[in-house]
C-alpha cells in the first residue's frame, strides 16, 4: 500500500492530531519566490462571448470525463458554477448594466498561493513558469487547500475511495514544455485569452484601457 493511500485511509482525525502537537500558531506567513519572467493568461471579458470552447479544450487536453450537458449547450453559463475535480475551467454569465458579461474561472496560479501555504504535506509548489503545481504522491486528503483557496478552485475526487486526489488547472504544463499554448488559449475564437509573460500582459491590458477608456474599467484584476 502506498504511503499516501495509507494516510488517506487513516482519515482527517489523524491529521488533526498530528497538527495539534505542532507549533502552528507560531508559524509565520509563507512567502513564495516571485518569478518576474513567469507566464500568465490575460482574460478580456469584453471579448468573451461565452461559447465554452475553452471549457471543451480543457476537457479534451486533460482527458477529463465528458459533462452531462454538451459544451454546445450555452444555457449552462446561466447557472453560476465553480470549478471541480473534473471541471477545471468554467464560464459563467453575469448581467452588468443590462448586458451579458462572461467570466472564465480556473486556477489563478497565484503569486502567493494560499493552497501551498495551507498544505503541510508540501504538495503544491510555485513553478518558475508561473504554474502552481500539485504533486499528489504525498497528499493525505486533508483538503486544507480547498478551504484556503479564496476562489474555491481545487476539487477533490470523492468518488475515488482508495486513491483520491485534489484536482485543478495545471496551466497545461505538458503543452508549455512542448512550446505550445494552453488548450483554452488555443481554442478561444475571439482572442479573449492572451498568453504571454505576465509583465507583458499587464502592458497589453494597460494599452487596451488607454485606447478604449469608455470600454474598460481602469483596473486589472490580479495586477
PDB file of C-alpha atoms in Angstrom:
ATOM      1  CA  UNK A   1       0.000   0.000   0.000  1.00  0.00           C
ATOM      2  CA  UNK A   2       1.254   3.455  -0.898  1.00  0.00           C
ATOM      3  CA  UNK A   3       2.124   5.768   1.976  1.00  0.00           C
ATOM      4  CA  UNK A   4      -0.320   8.356   0.712  1.00  0.00           C
ATOM      5  CA  UNK A   5      -3.129   5.805   0.402  1.00  0.00           C
ATOM      6  CA  UNK A   6      -2.446   4.549   3.920  1.00  0.00           C
ATOM      7  CA  UNK A   7      -2.536   8.052   5.382  1.00  0.00           C
ATOM      8  CA  UNK A   8      -5.698   8.860   3.476  1.00  0.00           C
ATOM      9  CA  UNK A   9      -7.452   5.819   4.923  1.00  0.00           C
ATOM     10  CA  UNK A  10      -6.413   6.889   8.428  1.00  0.00           C
ATOM     11  CA  UNK A  11      -8.691   9.880   7.946  1.00  0.00           C
ATOM     12  CA  UNK A  12      -8.579  13.517   8.894  1.00  0.00           C
ATOM     13  CA  UNK A  13      -8.650  12.750  12.632  1.00  0.00           C
ATOM     14  CA  UNK A  14      -5.064  11.557  12.440  1.00  0.00           C
ATOM     15  CA  UNK A  15      -4.078  14.712  10.582  1.00  0.00           C
ATOM     16  CA  UNK A  16      -5.701  16.962  13.154  1.00  0.00           C
ATOM     17  CA  UNK A  17      -3.992  15.025  15.936  1.00  0.00           C
ATOM     18  CA  UNK A  18      -0.615  15.455  14.267  1.00  0.00           C
ATOM     19  CA  UNK A  19      -1.179  19.183  13.807  1.00  0.00           C
ATOM     20  CA  UNK A  20      -2.203  19.516  17.410  1.00  0.00           C
ATOM     21  CA  UNK A  21       1.345  18.803  18.532  1.00  0.00           C
ATOM     22  CA  UNK A  22       2.913  21.217  16.049  1.00  0.00           C
ATOM     23  CA  UNK A  23       3.556  24.844  16.836  1.00  0.00           C
ATOM     24  CA  UNK A  24       1.110  26.010  14.191  1.00  0.00           C
ATOM     25  CA  UNK A  25       0.297  29.256  15.982  1.00  0.00           C
ATOM     26  CA  UNK A  26       3.946  30.291  15.876  1.00  0.00           C
ATOM     27  CA  UNK A  27       4.304  29.689  12.151  1.00  0.00           C
ATOM     28  CA  UNK A  28       4.754  32.861  10.152  1.00  0.00           C
ATOM     29  CA  UNK A  29       3.159  33.587   6.752  1.00  0.00           C
ATOM     30  CA  UNK A  30       4.605  31.721   3.798  1.00  0.00           C
ATOM     31  CA  UNK A  31       6.404  33.730   1.166  1.00  0.00           C
ATOM     32  CA  UNK A  32       6.927  32.184  -2.217  1.00  0.00           C
ATOM     33  CA  UNK A  33       9.563  33.173  -4.774  1.00  0.00           C
ATOM     34  CA  UNK A  34       8.441  35.772  -7.273  1.00  0.00           C
ATOM     35  CA  UNK A  35       9.377  34.864 -10.821  1.00  0.00           C
ATOM     36  CA  UNK A  36       9.483  38.044 -12.881  1.00  0.00           C
ATOM     37  CA  UNK A  37       9.526  36.130 -16.177  1.00  0.00           C
ATOM     38  CA  UNK A  38       6.618  33.830 -15.338  1.00  0.00           C
ATOM     39  CA  UNK A  39       3.800  33.328 -17.804  1.00  0.00           C
ATOM     40  CA  UNK A  40       0.137  34.153 -17.447  1.00  0.00           C
ATOM     41  CA  UNK A  41      -3.132  34.428 -19.335  1.00  0.00           C
ATOM     42  CA  UNK A  42      -4.947  37.729 -19.803  1.00  0.00           C
ATOM     43  CA  UNK A  43      -8.735  37.274 -19.935  1.00  0.00           C
ATOM     44  CA  UNK A  44     -10.501  40.161 -21.663  1.00  0.00           C
ATOM     45  CA  UNK A  45     -14.141  39.886 -20.613  1.00  0.00           C
ATOM     46  CA  UNK A  46     -15.193  42.447 -23.250  1.00  0.00           C
ATOM     47  CA  UNK A  47     -14.249  39.922 -25.935  1.00  0.00           C
ATOM     48  CA  UNK A  48     -15.612  36.769 -24.310  1.00  0.00           C
ATOM     49  CA  UNK A  49     -18.873  35.529 -25.871  1.00  0.00           C
ATOM     50  CA  UNK A  50     -19.470  32.570 -23.565  1.00  0.00           C
ATOM     51  CA  UNK A  51     -19.008  29.960 -26.292  1.00  0.00           C
ATOM     52  CA  UNK A  52     -17.442  27.472 -23.835  1.00  0.00           C
ATOM     53  CA  UNK A  53     -14.750  26.497 -26.335  1.00  0.00           C
ATOM     54  CA  UNK A  54     -12.184  26.950 -23.569  1.00  0.00           C
ATOM     55  CA  UNK A  55     -14.102  24.516 -21.382  1.00  0.00           C
ATOM     56  CA  UNK A  56     -14.209  21.963 -24.171  1.00  0.00           C
ATOM     57  CA  UNK A  57     -10.494  22.327 -24.902  1.00  0.00           C
ATOM     58  CA  UNK A  58      -9.599  21.968 -21.219  1.00  0.00           C
ATOM     59  CA  UNK A  59     -11.694  18.827 -21.007  1.00  0.00           C
ATOM     60  CA  UNK A  60     -10.057  17.327 -24.093  1.00  0.00           C
ATOM     61  CA  UNK A  61      -6.450  18.263 -23.315  1.00  0.00           C
ATOM     62  CA  UNK A  62      -6.640  16.902 -19.774  1.00  0.00           C
ATOM     63  CA  UNK A  63      -8.656  13.790 -20.676  1.00  0.00           C
ATOM     64  CA  UNK A  64     -11.439  14.657 -18.252  1.00  0.00           C
ATOM     65  CA  UNK A  65     -14.850  12.929 -18.202  1.00  0.00           C
ATOM     66  CA  UNK A  66     -17.439  14.427 -20.529  1.00  0.00           C
ATOM     67  CA  UNK A  67     -20.072  16.565 -18.782  1.00  0.00           C
ATOM     68  CA  UNK A  68     -23.734  15.552 -18.668  1.00  0.00           C
ATOM     69  CA  UNK A  69     -24.662  18.520 -20.855  1.00  0.00           C
ATOM     70  CA  UNK A  70     -22.696  19.082 -24.094  1.00  0.00           C
ATOM     71  CA  UNK A  71     -20.389  22.063 -24.435  1.00  0.00           C
ATOM     72  CA  UNK A  72     -22.680  23.367 -27.173  1.00  0.00           C
ATOM     73  CA  UNK A  73     -25.363  23.987 -24.529  1.00  0.00           C
ATOM     74  CA  UNK A  74     -24.706  27.625 -23.646  1.00  0.00           C
ATOM     75  CA  UNK A  75     -27.538  27.772 -21.093  1.00  0.00           C
ATOM     76  CA  UNK A  76     -25.109  26.136 -18.672  1.00  0.00           C
ATOM     77  CA  UNK A  77     -23.471  29.558 -18.240  1.00  0.00           C
ATOM     78  CA  UNK A  78     -26.694  30.924 -16.730  1.00  0.00           C
ATOM     79  CA  UNK A  79     -26.073  28.955 -13.540  1.00  0.00           C
ATOM     80  CA  UNK A  80     -23.052  30.189 -11.622  1.00  0.00           C
ATOM     81  CA  UNK A  81     -20.675  27.275 -11.313  1.00  0.00           C
ATOM     82  CA  UNK A  82     -17.386  26.670  -9.576  1.00  0.00           C
ATOM     83  CA  UNK A  83     -14.551  24.521 -10.770  1.00  0.00           C
ATOM     84  CA  UNK A  84     -14.398  20.930  -9.566  1.00  0.00           C
ATOM     85  CA  UNK A  85     -12.385  17.749  -9.714  1.00  0.00           C
ATOM     86  CA  UNK A  86     -13.477  17.107 -13.304  1.00  0.00           C
ATOM     87  CA  UNK A  87     -14.238  20.678 -14.420  1.00  0.00           C
ATOM     88  CA  UNK A  88     -11.048  22.699 -14.317  1.00  0.00           C
ATOM     89  CA  UNK A  89     -12.412  25.587 -16.390  1.00  0.00           C
ATOM     90  CA  UNK A  90     -15.929  27.038 -16.235  1.00  0.00           C
ATOM     91  CA  UNK A  91     -17.559  30.082 -17.821  1.00  0.00           C
ATOM     92  CA  UNK A  92     -20.322  31.951 -16.003  1.00  0.00           C
ATOM     93  CA  UNK A  93     -22.639  34.678 -17.239  1.00  0.00           C
ATOM     94  CA  UNK A  94     -23.413  37.905 -15.388  1.00  0.00           C
ATOM     95  CA  UNK A  95     -25.656  40.892 -16.071  1.00  0.00           C
ATOM     96  CA  UNK A  96     -23.710  44.161 -15.989  1.00  0.00           C
ATOM     97  CA  UNK A  97     -25.618  47.350 -16.822  1.00  0.00           C
ATOM     98  CA  UNK A  98     -28.182  45.253 -18.652  1.00  0.00           C
ATOM     99  CA  UNK A  99     -25.590  43.467 -20.785  1.00  0.00           C
ATOM    100  CA  UNK A 100     -24.371  39.883 -20.673  1.00  0.00           C
ATOM    101  CA  UNK A 101     -20.786  39.588 -19.464  1.00  0.00           C
ATOM    102  CA  UNK A 102     -18.953  36.265 -19.324  1.00  0.00           C
ATOM    103  CA  UNK A 103     -16.169  35.341 -16.944  1.00  0.00           C
ATOM    104  CA  UNK A 104     -13.829  32.398 -17.292  1.00  0.00           C
ATOM    105  CA  UNK A 105     -12.912  30.788 -13.982  1.00  0.00           C
ATOM    106  CA  UNK A 106      -9.969  28.469 -13.402  1.00  0.00           C
ATOM    107  CA  UNK A 107      -6.985  28.249 -11.048  1.00  0.00           C
ATOM    108  CA  UNK A 108      -5.372  31.697 -10.855  1.00  0.00           C
ATOM    109  CA  UNK A 109      -1.897  30.230 -10.248  1.00  0.00           C
ATOM    110  CA  UNK A 110      -1.367  32.903  -7.608  1.00  0.00           C
ATOM    111  CA  UNK A 111       1.990  34.521  -6.957  1.00  0.00           C
ATOM    112  CA  UNK A 112       1.479  33.681  -3.278  1.00  0.00           C
ATOM    113  CA  UNK A 113      -0.766  30.602  -3.472  1.00  0.00           C
ATOM    114  CA  UNK A 114      -2.915  30.041  -0.397  1.00  0.00           C
ATOM    115  CA  UNK A 115      -3.208  26.350  -1.263  1.00  0.00           C
ATOM    116  CA  UNK A 116       0.558  25.948  -0.942  1.00  0.00           C
ATOM    117  CA  UNK A 117       0.602  27.858   2.333  1.00  0.00           C
ATOM    118  CA  UNK A 118      -2.054  25.572   3.807  1.00  0.00           C
ATOM    119  CA  UNK A 119      -0.584  22.273   2.591  1.00  0.00           C
ATOM    120  CA  UNK A 120       1.617  20.794   5.335  1.00  0.00           C
ATOM    121  CA  UNK A 121       2.483  17.866   3.020  1.00  0.00           C
ATOM    122  CA  UNK A 122       4.091  20.311   0.554  1.00  0.00           C
ATOM    123  CA  UNK A 123       2.094  19.043  -2.411  1.00  0.00           C
ATOM    124  CA  UNK A 124       1.882  22.482  -4.043  1.00  0.00           C
ATOM    125  CA  UNK A 125       4.846  24.368  -5.460  1.00  0.00           C
ATOM    126  CA  UNK A 126       5.115  27.629  -7.377  1.00  0.00           C
ATOM    127  CA  UNK A 127       6.981  26.976 -10.628  1.00  0.00           C
ATOM    128  CA  UNK A 128       9.257  29.441 -12.499  1.00  0.00           C
ATOM    129  CA  UNK A 129       6.872  29.308 -15.489  1.00  0.00           C
ATOM    130  CA  UNK A 130       4.070  30.633 -13.290  1.00  0.00           C
ATOM    131  CA  UNK A 131       2.168  27.416 -12.672  1.00  0.00           C
ATOM    132  CA  UNK A 132       1.139  26.305  -9.205  1.00  0.00           C
ATOM    133  CA  UNK A 133       1.989  22.619  -9.492  1.00  0.00           C
ATOM    134  CA  UNK A 134       0.290  19.859  -7.492  1.00  0.00           C
ATOM    135  CA  UNK A 135       2.114  16.607  -6.756  1.00  0.00           C
ATOM    136  CA  UNK A 136      -0.311  14.116  -5.284  1.00  0.00           C
ATOM    137  CA  UNK A 137       2.057  11.300  -4.320  1.00  0.00           C
ATOM    138  CA  UNK A 138       2.244  12.521  -0.723  1.00  0.00           C
ATOM    139  CA  UNK A 139      -1.235  14.062  -0.456  1.00  0.00           C
ATOM    140  CA  UNK A 140      -3.135  12.799   2.601  1.00  0.00           C
ATOM    141  CA  UNK A 141      -6.511  14.151   1.513  1.00  0.00           C
ATOM    142  CA  UNK A 142      -6.882  16.720   4.304  1.00  0.00           C
ATOM    143  CA  UNK A 143      -8.355  19.195   1.779  1.00  0.00           C
ATOM    144  CA  UNK A 144      -6.885  22.209   3.600  1.00  0.00           C
ATOM    145  CA  UNK A 145      -6.043  23.583   0.150  1.00  0.00           C
ATOM    146  CA  UNK A 146      -9.741  23.656  -0.701  1.00  0.00           C
ATOM    147  CA  UNK A 147     -10.526  25.580   2.476  1.00  0.00           C
ATOM    148  CA  UNK A 148      -7.638  28.001   1.951  1.00  0.00           C
ATOM    149  CA  UNK A 149      -8.300  28.879  -1.702  1.00  0.00           C
ATOM    150  CA  UNK A 150     -10.235  32.192  -1.804  1.00  0.00           C
ATOM    151  CA  UNK A 151     -11.594  31.303  -5.238  1.00  0.00           C
ATOM    152  CA  UNK A 152     -12.936  27.811  -4.330  1.00  0.00           C
ATOM    153  CA  UNK A 153     -10.922  26.296  -7.175  1.00  0.00           C
ATOM    154  CA  UNK A 154      -9.493  22.909  -6.096  1.00  0.00           C
ATOM    155  CA  UNK A 155     -11.791  19.895  -6.334  1.00  0.00           C
ATOM    156  CA  UNK A 156     -11.475  16.544  -4.577  1.00  0.00           C
ATOM    157  CA  UNK A 157     -12.185  13.155  -6.104  1.00  0.00           C
ATOM    158  CA  UNK A 158     -14.676  11.906  -3.544  1.00  0.00           C
ATOM    159  CA  UNK A 159     -15.662   9.080  -5.894  1.00  0.00           C
ATOM    160  CA  UNK A 160     -12.118   7.653  -5.749  1.00  0.00           C
ATOM    161  CA  UNK A 161     -12.360   5.964  -2.367  1.00  0.00           C
ATOM    162  CA  UNK A 162      -8.866   4.452  -2.139  1.00  0.00           C
ATOM    163  CA  UNK A 163      -6.763   6.870  -4.153  1.00  0.00           C
ATOM    164  CA  UNK A 164      -8.435  10.302  -4.195  1.00  0.00           C
ATOM    165  CA  UNK A 165      -6.588  13.356  -5.456  1.00  0.00           C
ATOM    166  CA  UNK A 166      -7.076  17.099  -5.424  1.00  0.00           C
ATOM    167  CA  UNK A 167      -7.603  18.360  -8.975  1.00  0.00           C
ATOM    168  CA  UNK A 168      -7.323  21.767 -10.616  1.00  0.00           C
ATOM    169  CA  UNK A 169      -5.982  23.516 -13.709  1.00  0.00           C
ATOM    170  CA  UNK A 170      -2.351  22.576 -14.344  1.00  0.00           C
ATOM    171  CA  UNK A 171      -1.698  25.587 -16.600  1.00  0.00           C
ATOM    172  CA  UNK A 172      -1.276  22.939 -19.308  1.00  0.00           C
ATOM    173  CA  UNK A 173       2.297  22.354 -18.183  1.00  0.00           C
ATOM    174  CA  UNK A 174       2.826  19.448 -20.633  1.00  0.00           C
ATOM    175  CA  UNK A 175       1.857  21.739 -23.541  1.00  0.00           C
ATOM    176  CA  UNK A 176       4.074  24.557 -22.288  1.00  0.00           C
ATOM    177  CA  UNK A 177       7.036  22.175 -22.184  1.00  0.00           C
ATOM    178  CA  UNK A 178       6.356  21.407 -25.850  1.00  0.00           C
ATOM    179  CA  UNK A 179       6.347  25.101 -26.694  1.00  0.00           C
ATOM    180  CA  UNK A 180       2.575  25.151 -27.233  1.00  0.00           C
ATOM    181  CA  UNK A 181      -0.139  27.400 -25.855  1.00  0.00           C
ATOM    182  CA  UNK A 182      -2.516  26.255 -23.110  1.00  0.00           C
ATOM    183  CA  UNK A 183      -5.533  24.421 -24.521  1.00  0.00           C
ATOM    184  CA  UNK A 184      -8.045  27.109 -23.572  1.00  0.00           C
ATOM    185  CA  UNK A 185      -5.985  29.836 -25.254  1.00  0.00           C
ATOM    186  CA  UNK A 186      -5.659  27.806 -28.449  1.00  0.00           C
ATOM    187  CA  UNK A 187      -9.414  27.233 -28.615  1.00  0.00           C
ATOM    188  CA  UNK A 188     -10.657  30.786 -27.993  1.00  0.00           C
ATOM    189  CA  UNK A 189     -12.179  32.104 -31.254  1.00  0.00           C
ATOM    190  CA  UNK A 190     -12.375  35.754 -30.132  1.00  0.00           C
ATOM    191  CA  UNK A 191      -8.880  36.337 -28.737  1.00  0.00           C
ATOM    192  CA  UNK A 192     -10.387  36.845 -25.316  1.00  0.00           C
ATOM    193  CA  UNK A 193      -7.436  34.899 -23.897  1.00  0.00           C
ATOM    194  CA  UNK A 194      -3.862  36.072 -24.419  1.00  0.00           C
ATOM    195  CA  UNK A 195      -0.886  34.024 -23.274  1.00  0.00           C
ATOM    196  CA  UNK A 196       2.496  35.572 -22.510  1.00  0.00           C
ATOM    197  CA  UNK A 197       4.868  36.895 -19.898  1.00  0.00           C
ATOM    198  CA  UNK A 198       2.926  38.337 -17.001  1.00  0.00           C
ATOM    199  CA  UNK A 199       4.724  41.684 -17.253  1.00  0.00           C
ATOM    200  CA  UNK A 200       3.914  41.898 -20.966  1.00  0.00           C
ATOM    201  CA  UNK A 201       0.260  41.031 -20.381  1.00  0.00           C
ATOM    202  CA  UNK A 202      -0.100  43.869 -17.896  1.00  0.00           C
ATOM    203  CA  UNK A 203       1.298  46.269 -20.509  1.00  0.00           C
ATOM    204  CA  UNK A 204      -1.143  44.905 -23.097  1.00  0.00           C
ATOM    205  CA  UNK A 205      -4.038  45.390 -20.701  1.00  0.00           C
ATOM    206  CA  UNK A 206      -2.916  48.929 -19.860  1.00  0.00           C
ATOM    207  CA  UNK A 207      -2.705  49.785 -23.551  1.00  0.00           C
ATOM    208  CA  UNK A 208      -6.221  48.496 -24.209  1.00  0.00           C
ATOM    209  CA  UNK A 209      -7.582  50.556 -21.336  1.00  0.00           C
ATOM    210  CA  UNK A 210      -5.805  53.674 -22.592  1.00  0.00           C
ATOM    211  CA  UNK A 211      -7.015  53.194 -26.170  1.00  0.00           C
ATOM    212  CA  UNK A 212     -10.624  52.438 -25.165  1.00  0.00           C
ATOM    213  CA  UNK A 213     -11.380  54.430 -21.990  1.00  0.00           C
ATOM    214  CA  UNK A 214     -15.147  54.006 -22.365  1.00  0.00           C
ATOM    215  CA  UNK A 215     -14.934  50.269 -22.913  1.00  0.00           C
ATOM    216  CA  UNK A 216     -12.909  49.150 -19.916  1.00  0.00           C
ATOM    217  CA  UNK A 217     -12.867  49.697 -16.193  1.00  0.00           C
ATOM    218  CA  UNK A 218      -9.477  51.172 -15.274  1.00  0.00           C
ATOM    219  CA  UNK A 219      -8.461  48.165 -13.220  1.00  0.00           C
ATOM    220  CA  UNK A 220      -6.566  44.950 -13.963  1.00  0.00           C
ATOM    221  CA  UNK A 221      -7.567  42.169 -11.627  1.00  0.00           C
ATOM    222  CA  UNK A 222      -4.527  40.397 -10.284  1.00  0.00           C
ATOM    223  CA  UNK A 223      -2.067  43.182 -11.035  1.00  0.00           C
TER     224      UNK A 223
END
